[in-house]
Amino acid sequence: MTTGWRGNSTGANTNSGVTYDKGVVFTASGDGVGAVFDVAKPTQLEKATVEMMVNVSSEFKASGANLQIYAQVKNTWAGEWDCWSGNGELTAGTDSKVTCTISETDNRFNQTANDVQVGIQAKGTPTGTVTIKSAKITLAPATSSSSSTATSSASTSSYAANVAHLKDLATFPIGVSVSNTDAPAYNILTNTAEQTVVEKHFNQMTAGNIMKVSYLHPNNTGNASDFTFTNADAFVDYAKSKDIKIHGHALIWHSSYQVPNFMKNWAGTSDEFLTMLDTHVNTIVTHYKAKGNVTSWDVVNEALTDGSPSTFRSTDSTFYMKSGNSAVYIERAFKAARLADANVDLYYNDYNIDQNNAKTTKLVEMVTDFQARSIPITGVGFQMHVFMDYPSIENIKAAMKKIADKGLKVKITELDVAINNPYSSGWSVSTATQYTSTSALAQKKRYCDIVAGYKEVVPEAQRGGITVWGTTDANTWLTSATSQYNGQALAWPLLFDNNYNDKPALRGFADGLTGTACTNL
C-alpha cells in the first residue's frame, strides 16, 4: 500500500496528502479529512463491498470521532454516503475492520464514463491519526439477490427484512429517537440516510436531547423567563413537513447534567421554585401546542428509585429538594401541562418498571393516588431498555397490564434490545456474545415477543405507541452509557445496522405487529 493513495479534498478541511508507514497514514485534522484511491473506468461497483482494516491512535479514539467509507463517481461527484463506522467500533492501537456496501437506487456506480474515487474520512471533531492497513473491494456476483443470512452489524448486512413501511402495520404510533445538533453526525435535519430510514418506517419521533430541560430552558442570561427554542423548533418543523408527530421528551428530569444551574442554585423559597416550574412547563407546552404536531409529553422522567421498597428520588433530585423536600413537583408539572394544552397526552416515564418489581409497585401506587385526586395523567411510558435474557416476557407483560388495568395509556418510549447483558453473572467483554446469524435471529424473536406482548395486554384504545431508542447500531447510547462494555460496541440493540441496512430485528418487530408467530428462524 505505497502507491495510488492521496489525500482527499472533501469537507470543510482539505487533506494535503498521506504518508506511508506500514500502511497509509493520514492526520485527522478536521471533519472530512481522509484518504482516497481511484478505481479505473469502466466500473461495476454497484453492490460491491469495500472492506478496510484500520488502526486509530489513542488521540483519535479519545476525540470521539467516527470513520466513514465513501465512494464518488469522478467528474459527476455523485456519491455513496450512507456508510458509517462509529467511534465505539474502534479500539486505539488495535486493527479494526470497517466495511461499506456501495448501493444506490440509480445504479450510478455501474458506468463506463468515469473513474470512481473510493476512500475513508474522519467525521466529527477528530484529532490524532488513522492508519489504513489494507483495503479490499469485493464485487457483487453477476446475478445478486437478497440473502436471508444475517452478518455482523458492525459491517454491512445482506439481510432483507421485507418490511415496506413499519408504521403501516400498526394503528398506534411507531416512533424513533433521533438527534439534531446534539449529535451532528446523525443530525436528522442533514443526514440523508437518517431521513430515509425515519421517513420510510416511522410516524412519530422523539428528540434524544434537544427538548430536555437544559436545552429549552438554560437561563444563560440569568433571567428565568428566557427559553431557547431554535434547535427544537427546527426539529419539530421538519417532522411536521413530513407528517410525523412528536413525542416531547422531557419536561422534568432530575439528571444533574440536564438540570440548568439556575435551578440547582435556586435561592428562593420552595413555593417560588414551584411557581417557576409551573411557568417552565406551561411555557414549553404552550409553545409546542402552537406547532400542532406535538401530541404527547414525558412530563416527568425517572422520579422513582430502584430500591426495595422504591421511593421518590430525594437527595439526587434538584426538583425534590428545591420543592421543600417533597415530590409535589410531579403533580404540579402534570397540572401545569394540562392547563397549557387540554388535548395533549401526558406521560410519566421511567426505566426498569418493566421488571414487575418494587419500582413497578411504587409506580402503581403513585398513579392510583393521582387518579384518586384527579391529577391529569394520561399514561405511563415504559422505557424498555432490555436485554435478551432479562426481564422475562412474563414480567414485562404483567407490568404493562398493571398500568393498563388502571385505565391509563401504555407507551413503550425507549425500546432497545441489547445482545449482551453486562449485569449477568460471569459476563465479561472477553466472553461477550458476538453479533452473528444466531444472535441476530434470537434478537428478532425478542423484539417480536415484546411487541406482541404489548398488543396482548394493552387494549387498543390504550396503546400510546412504541418508540425505538435510535436508528442504527452505530449511534446507540449503550456503547458509551454502559461502563461494563468498556467502550466496546457490544449491544447491537436496534433495528438497522451501522450502514442503515435491515436487521432481523426489524422483521421481528413487524411480526409482532402483524400477529405472525415469533420465531428465531
Short mmCIF file of C-alpha atoms in Angstrom, two decimals:
data_model
loop_
_atom_site.label_atom_id
_atom_site.label_comp_id
_atom_site.label_asym_id
_atom_site.label_seq_id
_atom_site.Cartn_x
_atom_site.Cartn_y
_atom_site.Cartn_z
CA MET A 1 0.00 0.00 0.00
CA THR A 2 2.53 2.56 -1.09
CA THR A 3 1.00 3.80 -4.34
CA GLY A 4 -2.30 5.07 -5.57
CA TRP A 5 -3.45 6.78 -2.38
CA ARG A 6 -3.71 10.53 -1.92
CA GLY A 7 -5.26 12.98 0.49
CA ASN A 8 -8.87 13.81 -0.18
CA SER A 9 -10.28 17.29 -0.57
CA THR A 10 -13.75 16.98 0.89
CA GLY A 11 -15.48 18.60 3.80
CA ALA A 12 -14.59 21.85 5.49
CA ASN A 13 -10.94 20.81 5.65
CA THR A 14 -8.56 19.68 2.92
CA ASN A 15 -6.02 16.94 3.45
CA SER A 16 -2.82 17.74 1.56
CA GLY A 17 -1.66 14.15 1.43
CA VAL A 18 -0.88 10.89 3.12
CA THR A 19 2.24 9.18 4.34
CA TYR A 20 3.26 5.54 4.23
CA ASP A 21 4.49 3.78 7.34
CA LYS A 22 3.37 0.17 7.47
CA GLY A 23 0.16 1.35 5.88
CA VAL A 24 -1.43 4.55 4.62
CA VAL A 25 -1.49 7.15 7.38
CA PHE A 26 -3.39 10.43 7.50
CA THR A 27 -3.66 13.03 10.21
CA ALA A 28 -7.31 13.52 11.14
CA SER A 29 -7.11 17.27 11.45
CA GLY A 30 -10.77 18.03 10.82
CA ASP A 31 -14.16 16.86 9.67
CA GLY A 32 -13.99 15.29 6.21
CA VAL A 33 -10.23 14.74 6.19
CA GLY A 34 -9.17 11.36 4.82
CA ALA A 35 -7.51 9.41 2.03
CA VAL A 36 -8.71 8.07 -1.32
CA PHE A 37 -7.67 5.93 -4.27
CA ASP A 38 -9.08 5.55 -7.79
CA VAL A 39 -10.79 2.62 -9.46
CA ALA A 40 -10.37 2.98 -13.22
CA LYS A 41 -13.33 3.03 -15.59
CA PRO A 42 -15.36 1.16 -16.65
CA THR A 43 -16.65 0.17 -13.22
CA GLN A 44 -19.26 -2.26 -11.97
CA LEU A 45 -19.13 -1.25 -8.32
CA GLU A 46 -22.86 -1.26 -7.55
CA LYS A 47 -23.45 -3.69 -4.62
CA ALA A 48 -19.70 -4.11 -4.19
CA THR A 49 -18.37 -4.35 -0.64
CA VAL A 50 -15.47 -2.17 0.46
CA GLU A 51 -13.55 -3.55 3.40
CA MET A 52 -10.73 -1.69 5.14
CA MET A 53 -8.55 -2.67 8.07
CA VAL A 54 -7.84 0.47 10.08
CA ASN A 55 -5.93 1.35 13.22
CA VAL A 56 -6.64 4.61 15.03
CA SER A 57 -4.42 6.41 17.52
CA SER A 58 -5.43 6.95 21.13
CA GLU A 59 -5.95 10.64 20.34
CA PHE A 60 -8.43 9.79 17.60
CA LYS A 61 -10.33 7.38 19.86
CA ALA A 62 -10.46 9.93 22.68
CA SER A 63 -11.79 12.61 20.32
CA GLY A 64 -14.97 10.59 19.80
CA ALA A 65 -14.70 10.95 16.04
CA ASN A 66 -16.11 8.40 13.61
CA LEU A 67 -14.99 6.98 10.27
CA GLN A 68 -16.91 6.94 7.01
CA ILE A 69 -16.07 4.86 3.94
CA TYR A 70 -17.42 6.50 0.82
CA ALA A 71 -17.26 6.39 -2.97
CA GLN A 72 -17.66 9.10 -5.61
CA VAL A 73 -18.03 8.97 -9.38
CA LYS A 74 -15.31 11.34 -10.53
CA ASN A 75 -16.34 14.36 -12.61
CA THR A 76 -20.01 13.99 -11.65
CA TRP A 77 -19.11 13.51 -7.95
CA ALA A 78 -22.28 11.54 -7.29
CA GLY A 79 -21.52 9.54 -4.19
CA GLU A 80 -22.26 6.80 -1.67
CA TRP A 81 -22.53 8.45 1.73
CA ASP A 82 -24.66 6.02 3.74
CA CYS A 83 -21.81 4.04 5.33
CA TRP A 84 -20.70 4.70 8.88
CA SER A 85 -18.35 3.22 11.46
CA GLY A 86 -18.95 4.72 14.87
CA ASN A 87 -16.22 5.53 17.38
CA GLY A 88 -17.49 2.70 19.58
CA GLU A 89 -16.36 0.17 16.96
CA LEU A 90 -12.77 1.40 17.09
CA THR A 91 -10.10 0.47 19.64
CA ALA A 92 -6.96 2.57 19.86
CA GLY A 93 -3.88 0.72 18.67
CA THR A 94 -5.88 -2.30 17.51
CA ASP A 95 -6.73 -3.25 13.93
CA SER A 96 -10.46 -2.85 13.26
CA LYS A 97 -12.35 -3.94 10.16
CA VAL A 98 -14.78 -1.39 8.75
CA THR A 99 -16.96 -2.02 5.74
CA CYS A 100 -19.34 -0.40 3.30
CA THR A 101 -21.68 -1.69 0.63
CA ILE A 102 -21.96 0.57 -2.42
CA SER A 103 -25.69 0.65 -3.03
CA GLU A 104 -27.54 3.45 -4.79
CA THR A 105 -31.02 3.22 -6.32
CA ASP A 106 -29.86 4.84 -9.56
CA ASN A 107 -27.04 2.30 -10.06
CA ARG A 108 -24.70 5.25 -10.51
CA PHE A 109 -21.62 3.13 -9.82
CA ASN A 110 -22.24 0.86 -12.80
CA GLN A 111 -20.97 3.15 -15.56
CA THR A 112 -18.32 3.48 -18.23
CA ALA A 113 -17.61 7.21 -18.46
CA ASN A 114 -15.68 7.95 -15.27
CA ASP A 115 -13.24 6.59 -12.74
CA VAL A 116 -14.53 6.10 -9.20
CA GLN A 117 -12.81 7.53 -6.14
CA VAL A 118 -13.03 5.29 -3.04
CA GLY A 119 -11.85 6.43 0.35
CA ILE A 120 -12.36 6.85 4.06
CA GLN A 121 -12.63 10.05 6.06
CA ALA A 122 -12.84 11.16 9.68
CA LYS A 123 -16.16 12.63 10.81
CA GLY A 124 -16.90 14.78 13.82
CA THR A 125 -14.15 16.74 15.57
CA PRO A 126 -11.19 14.41 15.13
CA THR A 127 -7.61 14.59 16.30
CA GLY A 128 -4.79 12.06 16.02
CA THR A 129 -4.05 9.71 13.15
CA VAL A 130 -5.73 6.94 11.18
CA THR A 131 -3.72 4.13 9.60
CA ILE A 132 -5.26 2.15 6.75
CA LYS A 133 -3.62 -1.29 6.90
CA SER A 134 -5.45 -2.78 3.93
CA ALA A 135 -8.32 -2.10 1.55
CA LYS A 136 -10.30 -4.66 -0.41
CA ILE A 137 -13.22 -4.30 -2.82
CA THR A 138 -15.35 -7.40 -3.36
CA LEU A 139 -17.54 -7.10 -6.44
CA ALA A 140 -21.13 -8.30 -6.34
CA PRO A 141 -21.95 -11.57 -8.12
CA ALA A 142 -23.20 -11.12 -11.66
CA THR A 143 -26.71 -12.12 -10.55
CA SER A 144 -27.06 -10.99 -6.96
CA SER A 145 -30.14 -11.39 -4.85
CA SER A 146 -31.07 -10.54 -1.30
CA SER A 147 -29.74 -13.07 1.15
CA SER A 148 -31.53 -14.12 4.28
CA THR A 149 -28.27 -14.64 6.12
CA ALA A 150 -27.55 -12.10 8.84
CA THR A 151 -23.98 -10.89 9.07
CA SER A 152 -22.25 -8.79 11.68
CA SER A 153 -23.97 -5.49 12.37
CA ALA A 154 -20.52 -3.97 12.66
CA SER A 155 -20.30 -4.45 8.90
CA THR A 156 -22.87 -4.28 6.16
CA SER A 157 -25.79 -6.67 6.46
CA SER A 158 -27.11 -8.58 3.47
CA TYR A 159 -30.35 -9.34 5.31
CA ALA A 160 -33.63 -8.10 3.81
CA ALA A 161 -36.49 -7.81 6.31
CA ASN A 162 -39.07 -7.34 3.56
CA VAL A 163 -40.85 -4.62 5.52
CA ALA A 164 -42.12 -1.87 3.24
CA HIS A 165 -43.21 0.58 5.94
CA LEU A 166 -43.19 -0.47 9.59
CA LYS A 167 -45.56 2.33 10.52
CA ASP A 168 -48.25 0.95 8.19
CA LEU A 169 -48.51 -2.25 10.24
CA ALA A 170 -49.94 -0.57 13.36
CA THR A 171 -52.93 1.54 14.35
CA PHE A 172 -50.83 3.30 17.01
CA PRO A 173 -47.70 5.47 16.68
CA ILE A 174 -44.44 3.77 15.69
CA GLY A 175 -41.68 6.10 16.77
CA VAL A 176 -37.92 6.53 16.83
CA SER A 177 -35.48 8.65 18.78
CA VAL A 178 -33.28 10.90 16.63
CA SER A 179 -30.59 13.53 17.07
CA ASN A 180 -30.24 17.11 15.94
CA THR A 181 -27.45 19.47 16.95
CA ASP A 182 -26.64 17.26 19.95
CA ALA A 183 -25.08 14.66 17.62
CA PRO A 184 -24.13 16.37 14.34
CA ALA A 185 -23.06 13.18 12.55
CA TYR A 186 -26.56 11.74 12.93
CA ASN A 187 -28.49 15.00 12.63
CA ILE A 188 -31.93 14.19 11.24
CA LEU A 189 -32.01 17.59 9.56
CA THR A 190 -28.85 16.99 7.49
CA ASN A 191 -28.13 13.24 7.38
CA THR A 192 -29.99 11.90 4.36
CA ALA A 193 -29.54 8.28 5.45
CA GLU A 194 -31.26 9.05 8.76
CA GLN A 195 -34.05 10.82 6.90
CA THR A 196 -34.59 7.91 4.52
CA VAL A 197 -34.97 5.32 7.26
CA VAL A 198 -37.10 7.54 9.51
CA GLU A 199 -39.46 8.73 6.79
CA LYS A 200 -39.90 5.20 5.48
CA HIS A 201 -40.70 3.39 8.71
CA PHE A 202 -41.81 5.82 11.45
CA ASN A 203 -44.69 8.24 12.00
CA GLN A 204 -43.52 9.65 15.33
CA MET A 205 -40.16 10.99 16.53
CA THR A 206 -38.63 11.78 19.90
CA ALA A 207 -35.71 14.15 20.28
CA GLY A 208 -32.89 12.37 22.06
CA ASN A 209 -31.83 15.52 23.93
CA ILE A 210 -32.85 18.87 22.49
CA MET A 211 -36.30 19.05 24.11
CA LYS A 212 -34.97 18.34 27.60
CA VAL A 213 -34.81 20.88 30.41
CA SER A 214 -31.32 22.28 29.96
CA TYR A 215 -31.74 22.66 26.18
CA LEU A 216 -35.04 24.53 26.24
CA HIS A 217 -34.60 26.49 29.45
CA PRO A 218 -30.87 27.06 30.05
CA ASN A 219 -31.29 30.54 31.57
CA ASN A 220 -27.98 31.67 30.12
CA THR A 221 -28.88 35.31 30.64
CA GLY A 222 -29.78 34.94 34.28
CA ASN A 223 -33.45 35.54 33.55
CA ALA A 224 -35.64 32.54 34.42
CA SER A 225 -38.14 33.62 31.78
CA ASP A 226 -35.65 33.05 28.96
CA PHE A 227 -36.16 29.96 26.79
CA THR A 228 -34.23 28.67 23.78
CA PHE A 229 -36.42 27.02 21.15
CA THR A 230 -34.40 27.39 17.93
CA ASN A 231 -32.98 23.85 17.55
CA ALA A 232 -36.08 22.10 18.84
CA ASP A 233 -38.28 24.22 16.58
CA ALA A 234 -36.25 23.19 13.53
CA PHE A 235 -36.66 19.55 14.53
CA VAL A 236 -40.41 19.84 15.12
CA ASP A 237 -40.90 21.80 11.90
CA TYR A 238 -39.02 19.18 9.89
CA ALA A 239 -41.24 16.48 11.37
CA LYS A 240 -44.36 18.46 10.54
CA SER A 241 -43.24 18.84 6.93
CA LYS A 242 -43.07 15.04 6.71
CA ASP A 243 -46.39 14.45 8.52
CA ILE A 244 -44.55 12.97 11.51
CA LYS A 245 -45.83 13.53 15.04
CA ILE A 246 -43.61 14.40 18.01
CA HIS A 247 -43.48 12.83 21.46
CA GLY A 248 -41.95 15.53 23.68
CA HIS A 249 -39.13 14.38 25.97
CA ALA A 250 -38.90 15.53 28.76
CA LEU A 251 -40.26 18.48 30.74
CA ILE A 252 -38.78 17.48 34.13
CA TRP A 253 -35.75 15.20 34.60
CA HIS A 254 -33.52 15.09 37.67
CA SER A 255 -30.25 14.02 35.97
CA SER A 256 -27.64 16.56 37.05
CA TYR A 257 -26.15 17.24 33.62
CA GLN A 258 -29.63 18.09 32.30
CA VAL A 259 -30.64 20.48 35.09
CA PRO A 260 -29.79 24.16 34.45
CA ASN A 261 -27.56 25.77 37.04
CA PHE A 262 -30.16 28.39 37.92
CA MET A 263 -32.44 25.60 39.13
CA LYS A 264 -29.67 23.82 41.04
CA ASN A 265 -28.68 27.08 42.72
CA TRP A 266 -32.20 28.29 43.44
CA ALA A 267 -32.09 30.55 46.50
CA GLY A 268 -35.77 31.41 46.74
CA THR A 269 -38.49 29.63 48.67
CA SER A 270 -39.95 26.27 47.70
CA ASP A 271 -43.19 27.97 46.71
CA GLU A 272 -41.26 30.30 44.41
CA PHE A 273 -39.44 27.31 42.92
CA LEU A 274 -42.72 25.51 42.22
CA THR A 275 -44.15 28.65 40.64
CA MET A 276 -41.07 28.84 38.41
CA LEU A 277 -41.61 25.17 37.42
CA ASP A 278 -45.25 25.92 36.61
CA THR A 279 -44.03 28.61 34.23
CA HIS A 280 -41.34 26.31 32.83
CA VAL A 281 -43.84 23.59 31.96
CA ASN A 282 -46.59 25.92 30.81
CA THR A 283 -44.31 27.95 28.54
CA ILE A 284 -42.86 24.90 26.76
CA VAL A 285 -46.13 23.04 26.31
CA THR A 286 -47.90 26.20 25.12
CA HIS A 287 -45.13 26.92 22.63
CA TYR A 288 -45.34 23.45 21.07
CA LYS A 289 -49.11 23.27 21.18
CA ALA A 290 -49.00 26.00 18.54
CA LYS A 291 -46.89 23.76 16.28
CA GLY A 292 -49.77 21.30 16.02
CA ASN A 293 -47.79 18.05 15.80
CA VAL A 294 -46.55 17.54 19.39
CA THR A 295 -49.15 15.04 20.53
CA SER A 296 -47.66 13.78 23.82
CA TRP A 297 -45.12 14.63 26.51
CA ASP A 298 -42.98 12.84 29.06
CA VAL A 299 -43.96 15.29 31.78
CA VAL A 300 -41.74 13.82 34.48
CA ASN A 301 -38.92 11.37 33.81
CA GLU A 302 -37.36 8.87 36.25
CA ALA A 303 -38.58 10.24 39.58
CA LEU A 304 -38.59 6.83 41.35
CA THR A 305 -35.66 4.97 42.92
CA ASP A 306 -34.61 1.42 42.13
CA GLY A 307 -34.57 0.22 45.74
CA SER A 308 -36.92 -2.12 47.54
CA PRO A 309 -39.12 -0.53 48.58
CA SER A 310 -38.91 2.08 45.84
CA THR A 311 -39.37 5.71 46.89
CA PHE A 312 -39.30 9.13 45.28
CA ARG A 313 -35.81 10.36 44.41
CA SER A 314 -34.71 12.84 47.06
CA THR A 315 -31.10 13.96 47.55
CA ASP A 316 -30.20 13.25 43.91
CA SER A 317 -33.09 15.36 42.60
CA THR A 318 -32.90 19.15 42.47
CA PHE A 319 -36.65 19.19 41.89
CA TYR A 320 -37.42 17.23 45.06
CA MET A 321 -35.06 19.24 47.28
CA LYS A 322 -35.99 22.68 45.96
CA SER A 323 -39.70 21.83 46.26
CA GLY A 324 -39.33 21.66 50.02
CA ASN A 325 -38.04 18.07 50.11
CA SER A 326 -41.27 16.95 48.52
CA ALA A 327 -42.47 15.08 45.44
CA VAL A 328 -45.24 17.63 44.97
CA TYR A 329 -43.39 18.96 41.90
CA ILE A 330 -44.54 15.88 39.97
CA GLU A 331 -48.26 16.59 40.25
CA ARG A 332 -47.66 20.32 39.80
CA ALA A 333 -45.95 19.58 36.49
CA PHE A 334 -48.89 17.49 35.26
CA LYS A 335 -51.36 20.19 36.27
CA ALA A 336 -49.34 22.92 34.51
CA ALA A 337 -49.05 20.83 31.35
CA ARG A 338 -52.79 20.18 31.24
CA LEU A 339 -53.57 23.86 31.72
CA ALA A 340 -51.30 24.62 28.76
CA ASP A 341 -52.84 22.02 26.45
CA ALA A 342 -56.17 20.35 27.10
CA ASN A 343 -55.65 17.63 24.49
CA VAL A 344 -52.02 16.54 24.60
CA ASP A 345 -51.24 13.13 26.19
CA LEU A 346 -49.30 13.42 29.45
CA TYR A 347 -46.99 10.55 30.49
CA TYR A 348 -44.89 9.63 33.48
CA ASN A 349 -41.77 7.90 32.06
CA ASP A 350 -39.29 5.56 33.77
CA TYR A 351 -36.87 2.66 33.32
CA ASN A 352 -36.90 -0.80 34.98
CA ILE A 353 -40.62 -0.59 35.65
CA ASP A 354 -40.94 -3.39 33.08
CA GLN A 355 -39.35 -5.74 35.63
CA ASN A 356 -42.60 -6.03 37.61
CA ASN A 357 -40.71 -5.31 40.80
CA ALA A 358 -40.79 -2.92 43.76
CA LYS A 359 -40.40 0.05 41.43
CA THR A 360 -43.46 -1.11 39.50
CA THR A 361 -45.36 -1.34 42.77
CA LYS A 362 -44.42 2.23 43.69
CA LEU A 363 -45.43 3.38 40.22
CA VAL A 364 -48.87 1.82 40.53
CA GLU A 365 -49.24 3.39 43.97
CA MET A 366 -48.38 6.82 42.55
CA VAL A 367 -50.75 6.69 39.59
CA THR A 368 -53.56 5.31 41.78
CA ASP A 369 -53.11 8.29 44.08
CA PHE A 370 -53.06 10.67 41.13
CA GLN A 371 -56.30 9.24 39.75
CA ALA A 372 -57.98 9.46 43.16
CA ARG A 373 -57.08 13.15 43.35
CA SER A 374 -57.76 13.92 39.66
CA ILE A 375 -54.15 14.70 38.79
CA PRO A 376 -54.29 14.81 34.96
CA ILE A 377 -52.07 11.87 33.97
CA THR A 378 -52.83 10.15 30.64
CA GLY A 379 -50.43 7.24 30.74
CA VAL A 380 -47.12 5.67 31.67
CA GLY A 381 -44.05 5.39 29.47
CA PHE A 382 -42.08 2.17 29.82
CA GLN A 383 -38.56 2.95 28.60
CA MET A 384 -37.87 -0.75 27.93
CA HIS A 385 -34.06 -0.80 27.71
CA VAL A 386 -33.91 -4.57 27.95
CA PHE A 387 -31.63 -7.50 27.27
CA MET A 388 -32.11 -10.79 25.51
CA ASP A 389 -32.49 -12.65 28.80
CA TYR A 390 -33.93 -10.03 31.15
CA PRO A 391 -36.55 -9.19 32.17
CA SER A 392 -38.75 -12.11 31.25
CA ILE A 393 -41.55 -11.51 28.79
CA GLU A 394 -43.96 -12.65 31.51
CA ASN A 395 -42.81 -9.86 33.83
CA ILE A 396 -42.85 -7.30 31.02
CA LYS A 397 -46.45 -8.15 30.18
CA ALA A 398 -47.51 -8.27 33.84
CA ALA A 399 -46.04 -4.81 34.50
CA MET A 400 -47.73 -3.25 31.46
CA LYS A 401 -51.03 -4.90 32.35
CA LYS A 402 -50.97 -3.32 35.82
CA ILE A 403 -50.98 0.11 34.21
CA ALA A 404 -53.49 -0.85 31.52
CA ASP A 405 -55.80 -2.15 34.26
CA LYS A 406 -55.79 1.37 35.75
CA GLY A 407 -57.34 2.60 32.50
CA LEU A 408 -54.19 4.52 31.55
CA LYS A 409 -52.40 4.52 28.24
CA VAL A 410 -49.24 2.46 27.97
CA LYS A 411 -46.40 3.67 25.75
CA ILE A 412 -43.07 1.93 25.15
CA THR A 413 -40.93 5.01 24.88
CA GLU A 414 -37.26 3.97 24.54
CA LEU A 415 -37.10 0.39 23.28
CA ASP A 416 -33.80 -1.28 22.56
CA VAL A 417 -32.72 -4.90 22.97
CA ALA A 418 -29.02 -5.38 23.76
CA ILE A 419 -27.40 -8.63 22.66
CA ASN A 420 -25.13 -8.66 25.73
CA ASN A 421 -26.30 -8.24 29.31
CA PRO A 422 -23.31 -6.90 31.27
CA TYR A 423 -25.16 -7.45 34.54
CA SER A 424 -25.35 -11.21 34.03
CA SER A 425 -23.32 -13.38 36.37
CA GLY A 426 -19.88 -14.07 34.94
CA TRP A 427 -20.25 -11.75 31.97
CA SER A 428 -17.10 -10.12 30.60
CA VAL A 429 -16.05 -8.27 27.48
CA SER A 430 -13.70 -11.11 26.58
CA THR A 431 -16.54 -13.66 26.53
CA ALA A 432 -19.20 -11.39 25.06
CA THR A 433 -21.69 -12.79 22.57
CA GLN A 434 -20.96 -11.51 19.08
CA TYR A 435 -23.49 -10.39 16.52
CA THR A 436 -23.91 -13.48 14.34
CA SER A 437 -26.76 -15.11 12.44
CA THR A 438 -27.74 -16.95 15.63
CA SER A 439 -27.77 -13.91 17.93
CA ALA A 440 -29.43 -11.75 15.26
CA LEU A 441 -32.30 -14.20 14.89
CA ALA A 442 -32.65 -14.55 18.66
CA GLN A 443 -32.92 -10.75 18.82
CA LYS A 444 -35.58 -10.92 16.12
CA LYS A 445 -37.68 -13.18 18.33
CA ARG A 446 -37.14 -10.99 21.39
CA TYR A 447 -38.40 -7.91 19.53
CA CYS A 448 -41.38 -9.88 18.29
CA ASP A 449 -42.22 -11.17 21.78
CA ILE A 450 -42.16 -7.65 23.26
CA VAL A 451 -44.29 -6.08 20.53
CA ALA A 452 -46.74 -8.98 20.53
CA GLY A 453 -46.91 -8.89 24.34
CA TYR A 454 -47.71 -5.17 24.22
CA LYS A 455 -50.62 -5.82 21.88
CA GLU A 456 -51.79 -8.74 24.00
CA VAL A 457 -52.11 -6.93 27.35
CA VAL A 458 -52.80 -3.32 26.33
CA PRO A 459 -56.29 -2.68 24.93
CA GLU A 460 -56.29 -0.95 21.56
CA ALA A 461 -57.67 2.35 22.87
CA GLN A 462 -54.88 2.49 25.48
CA ARG A 463 -51.92 1.91 23.14
CA GLY A 464 -49.85 5.07 23.19
CA GLY A 465 -47.33 3.61 20.76
CA ILE A 466 -43.87 2.07 20.60
CA THR A 467 -40.70 4.10 20.09
CA VAL A 468 -37.28 2.60 19.35
CA TRP A 469 -34.39 4.43 21.01
CA GLY A 470 -32.24 5.19 17.99
CA THR A 471 -31.96 4.40 14.31
CA THR A 472 -28.81 2.31 13.84
CA ASP A 473 -26.39 0.30 15.95
CA ALA A 474 -23.73 2.89 15.09
CA ASN A 475 -25.28 5.58 17.28
CA THR A 476 -26.79 3.64 20.17
CA TRP A 477 -26.35 5.33 23.54
CA LEU A 478 -25.48 1.97 25.14
CA THR A 479 -21.89 1.86 23.87
CA SER A 480 -20.86 4.85 25.97
CA ALA A 481 -23.50 4.67 28.70
CA THR A 482 -22.80 1.06 29.72
CA SER A 483 -19.44 1.20 31.50
CA GLN A 484 -19.16 -2.59 31.61
CA TYR A 485 -18.83 -2.62 27.82
CA ASN A 486 -15.51 -0.82 28.31
CA GLY A 487 -16.12 1.36 25.28
CA GLN A 488 -16.79 -1.59 23.02
CA ALA A 489 -19.79 -1.73 20.66
CA LEU A 490 -21.31 -4.84 22.19
CA ALA A 491 -25.02 -4.03 22.28
CA TRP A 492 -26.19 -4.14 18.64
CA PRO A 493 -29.62 -3.20 20.04
CA LEU A 494 -31.56 -1.58 17.19
CA LEU A 495 -33.46 -2.40 14.00
CA PHE A 496 -30.80 -1.29 11.49
CA ASP A 497 -27.08 -1.96 11.24
CA ASN A 498 -24.30 0.61 11.14
CA ASN A 499 -24.96 1.26 7.47
CA TYR A 500 -28.75 1.68 7.74
CA ASN A 501 -29.48 -1.80 6.41
CA ASP A 502 -32.26 -4.01 7.74
CA LYS A 503 -31.57 -6.40 10.59
CA PRO A 504 -33.69 -9.43 11.52
CA ALA A 505 -34.89 -7.31 14.47
CA LEU A 506 -36.91 -5.23 12.01
CA ARG A 507 -38.65 -8.36 10.78
CA GLY A 508 -39.31 -9.40 14.39
CA PHE A 509 -40.88 -6.02 15.20
CA ALA A 510 -43.09 -6.35 12.11
CA ASP A 511 -44.09 -9.90 13.01
CA GLY A 512 -45.13 -8.74 16.47
CA LEU A 513 -47.32 -6.04 14.94
CA THR A 514 -49.00 -8.36 12.45
CA GLY A 515 -49.56 -11.32 14.76
CA THR A 516 -47.10 -13.57 12.93
CA ALA A 517 -45.61 -16.31 15.11
CA CYS A 518 -42.46 -15.16 16.92
CA THR A 519 -39.57 -17.42 15.91
CA ASN A 520 -35.79 -17.33 15.70
CA LEU A 521 -35.88 -18.52 12.11
#
